[in-house]
CSV table of C-alpha atoms in Angstrom, one decimal:
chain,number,residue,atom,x,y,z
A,1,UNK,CA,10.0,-2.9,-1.0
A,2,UNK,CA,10.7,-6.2,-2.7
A,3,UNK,CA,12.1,-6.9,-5.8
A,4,UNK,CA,8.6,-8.6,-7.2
A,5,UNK,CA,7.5,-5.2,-8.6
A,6,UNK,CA,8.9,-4.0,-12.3
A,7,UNK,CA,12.2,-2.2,-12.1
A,8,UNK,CA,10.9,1.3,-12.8
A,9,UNK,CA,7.5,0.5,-10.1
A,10,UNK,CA,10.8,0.1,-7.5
A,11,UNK,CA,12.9,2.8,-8.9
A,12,UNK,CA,10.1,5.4,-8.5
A,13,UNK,CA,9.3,4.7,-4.9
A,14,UNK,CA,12.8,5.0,-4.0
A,15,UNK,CA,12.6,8.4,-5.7
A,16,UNK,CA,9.4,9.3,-3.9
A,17,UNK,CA,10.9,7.9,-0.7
A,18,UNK,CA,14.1,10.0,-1.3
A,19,UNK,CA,12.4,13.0,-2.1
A,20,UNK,CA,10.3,12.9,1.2
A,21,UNK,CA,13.1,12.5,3.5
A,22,UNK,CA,15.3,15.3,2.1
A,23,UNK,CA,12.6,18.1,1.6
A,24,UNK,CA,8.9,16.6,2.8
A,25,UNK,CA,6.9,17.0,-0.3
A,26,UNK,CA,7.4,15.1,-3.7
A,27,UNK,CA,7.1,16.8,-7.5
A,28,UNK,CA,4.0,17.3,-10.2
A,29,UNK,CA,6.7,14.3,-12.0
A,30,UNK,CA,6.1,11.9,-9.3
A,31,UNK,CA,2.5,12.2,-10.1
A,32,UNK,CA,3.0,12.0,-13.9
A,33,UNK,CA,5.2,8.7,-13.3
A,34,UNK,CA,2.9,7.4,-10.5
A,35,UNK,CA,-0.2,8.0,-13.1
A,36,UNK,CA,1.9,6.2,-16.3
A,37,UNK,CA,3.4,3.2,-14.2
A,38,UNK,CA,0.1,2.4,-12.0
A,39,UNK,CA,-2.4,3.8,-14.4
A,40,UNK,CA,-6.3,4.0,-12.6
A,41,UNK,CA,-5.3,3.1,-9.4
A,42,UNK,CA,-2.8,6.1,-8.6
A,43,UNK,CA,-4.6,9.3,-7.7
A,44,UNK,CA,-7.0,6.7,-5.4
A,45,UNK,CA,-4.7,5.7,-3.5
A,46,UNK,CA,-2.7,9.5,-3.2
A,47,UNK,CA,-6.1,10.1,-1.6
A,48,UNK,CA,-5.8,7.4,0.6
A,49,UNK,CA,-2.3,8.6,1.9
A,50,UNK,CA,-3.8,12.0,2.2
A,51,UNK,CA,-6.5,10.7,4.5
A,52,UNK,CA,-3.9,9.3,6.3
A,53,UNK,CA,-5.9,5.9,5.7
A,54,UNK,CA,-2.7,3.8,6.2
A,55,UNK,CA,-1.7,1.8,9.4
A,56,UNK,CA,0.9,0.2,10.1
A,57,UNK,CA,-0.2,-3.0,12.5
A,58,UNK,CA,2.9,-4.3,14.3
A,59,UNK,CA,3.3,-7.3,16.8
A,60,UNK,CA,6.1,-7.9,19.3
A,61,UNK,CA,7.7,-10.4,17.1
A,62,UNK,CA,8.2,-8.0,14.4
A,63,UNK,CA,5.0,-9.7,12.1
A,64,UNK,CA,3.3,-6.9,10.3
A,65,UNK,CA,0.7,-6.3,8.3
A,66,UNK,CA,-1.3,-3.1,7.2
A,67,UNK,CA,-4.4,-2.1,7.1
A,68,UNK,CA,-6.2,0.8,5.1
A,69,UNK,CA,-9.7,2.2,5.0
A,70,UNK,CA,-10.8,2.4,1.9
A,71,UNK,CA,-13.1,4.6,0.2
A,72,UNK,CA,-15.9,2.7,0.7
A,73,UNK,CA,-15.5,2.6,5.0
A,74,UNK,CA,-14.4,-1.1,4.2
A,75,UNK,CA,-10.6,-2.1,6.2
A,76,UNK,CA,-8.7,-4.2,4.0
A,77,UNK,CA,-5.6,-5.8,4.8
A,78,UNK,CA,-2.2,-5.8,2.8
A,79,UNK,CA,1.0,-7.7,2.7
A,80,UNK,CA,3.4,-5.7,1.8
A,81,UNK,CA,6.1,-8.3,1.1
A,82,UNK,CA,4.1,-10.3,-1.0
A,83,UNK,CA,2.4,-7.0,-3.0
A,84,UNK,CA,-1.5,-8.5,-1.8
A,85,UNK,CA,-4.8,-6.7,-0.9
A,86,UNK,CA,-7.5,-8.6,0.5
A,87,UNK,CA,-10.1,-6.4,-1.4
A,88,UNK,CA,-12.0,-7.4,-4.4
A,89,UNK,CA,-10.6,-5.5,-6.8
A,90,UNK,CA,-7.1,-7.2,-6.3
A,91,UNK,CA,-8.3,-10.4,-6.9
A,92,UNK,CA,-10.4,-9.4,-9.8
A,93,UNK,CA,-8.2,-6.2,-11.7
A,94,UNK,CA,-4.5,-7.7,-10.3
A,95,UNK,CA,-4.9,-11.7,-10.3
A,96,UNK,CA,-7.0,-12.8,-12.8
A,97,UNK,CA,-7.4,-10.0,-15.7
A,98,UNK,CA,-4.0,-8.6,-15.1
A,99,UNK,CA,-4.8,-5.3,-16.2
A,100,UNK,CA,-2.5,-3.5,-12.8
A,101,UNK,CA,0.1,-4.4,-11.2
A,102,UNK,CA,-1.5,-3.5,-7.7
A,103,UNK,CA,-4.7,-1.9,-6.5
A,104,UNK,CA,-5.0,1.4,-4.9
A,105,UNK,CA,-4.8,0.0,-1.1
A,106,UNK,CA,-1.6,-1.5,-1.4
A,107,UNK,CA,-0.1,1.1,-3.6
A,108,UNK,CA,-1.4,3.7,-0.9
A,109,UNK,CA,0.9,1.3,1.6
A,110,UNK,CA,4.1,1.5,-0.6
A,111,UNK,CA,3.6,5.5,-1.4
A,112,UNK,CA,3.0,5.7,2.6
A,113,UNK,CA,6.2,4.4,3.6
A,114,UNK,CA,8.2,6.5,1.0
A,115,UNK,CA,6.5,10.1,2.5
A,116,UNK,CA,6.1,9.1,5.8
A,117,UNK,CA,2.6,9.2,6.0
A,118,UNK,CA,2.3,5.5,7.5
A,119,UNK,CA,0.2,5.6,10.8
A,120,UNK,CA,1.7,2.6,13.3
A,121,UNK,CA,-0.3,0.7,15.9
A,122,UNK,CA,1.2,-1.9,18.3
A,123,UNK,CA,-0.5,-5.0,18.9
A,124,UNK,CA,-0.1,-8.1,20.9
A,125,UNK,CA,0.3,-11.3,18.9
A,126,UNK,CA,-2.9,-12.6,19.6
A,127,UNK,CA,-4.6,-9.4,18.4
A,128,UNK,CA,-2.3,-9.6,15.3
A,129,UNK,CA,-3.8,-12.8,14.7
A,130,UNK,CA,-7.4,-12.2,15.2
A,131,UNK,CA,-6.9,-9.3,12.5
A,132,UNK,CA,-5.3,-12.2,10.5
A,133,UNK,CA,-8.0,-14.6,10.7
A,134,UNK,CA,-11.2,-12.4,10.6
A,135,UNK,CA,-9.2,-11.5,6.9
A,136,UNK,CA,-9.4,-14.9,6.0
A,137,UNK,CA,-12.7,-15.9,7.2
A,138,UNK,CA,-14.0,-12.7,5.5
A,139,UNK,CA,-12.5,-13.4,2.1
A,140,UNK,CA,-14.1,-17.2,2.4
């Protein structure tokens, strides 16, 4: 994770992350402190990890991007090093009311790392791309 989120938002996954590797399950805590720090958006996107909705999209070069099927049957894409969704409630909830500091698909990306739940799928460069660009040409 990158130091953009708050402080406590970074300690916490570390904690979660930490947790997972030395006994495989996490605390009723982590859920309290996932629920206070990410408000609305934390037991949707525990369900998304659960679903194992998370995937890991990897090209030779070491590019990578995620993807996660939402609810909805919608795949959005996330950028984990810049904390972005391309759904619509990231741009509406996140951007411009600022009422979260991430929605519940890239959230479900950072709590997916830290237990290990984070599906992987190779790809060439070209595919990489095409996932890329059909993003951008979605989003307008």
């Amino acid at each position: 994770m990158d130091s953009t989120l708050p402080a406590v938002a970074e300690e916490l996954l570390k904690e979660i992350k930490k947790a997972f590797q030395e006994t495989s399950h996490g605390t009723d805590m982590f859920f309290f402190r996932l629920k206070f720090i990410f408000g609305p958006s934390a037991v949707p996107a525990l369900d998304l990890v659960d679903q194992r909705s998370v995937t890991r999209v990897m090209s030779p070069s070491g590019r990578t991007a995620y993807q996660v099927l939402g609810s909805s049957g919608k795949l959005y894409t996330c950028y984990s090093s810049c904390h972005f969704c391309t759904c619509p409630a990231f741009g509406f909830t996140v951007l411009q009311k600022s009422e979260s500091l991430l929605c519940k698909h890239i959230l479900a990306v950072y709590l997916s790392q830290a237990m290990g739940a984070c599906q992987e799928l190779s790809v060439s460069e070209e595919q990489l791309t095409s996932i890329l660009l059909a993003e951008e040409e979605d989003g307008g």
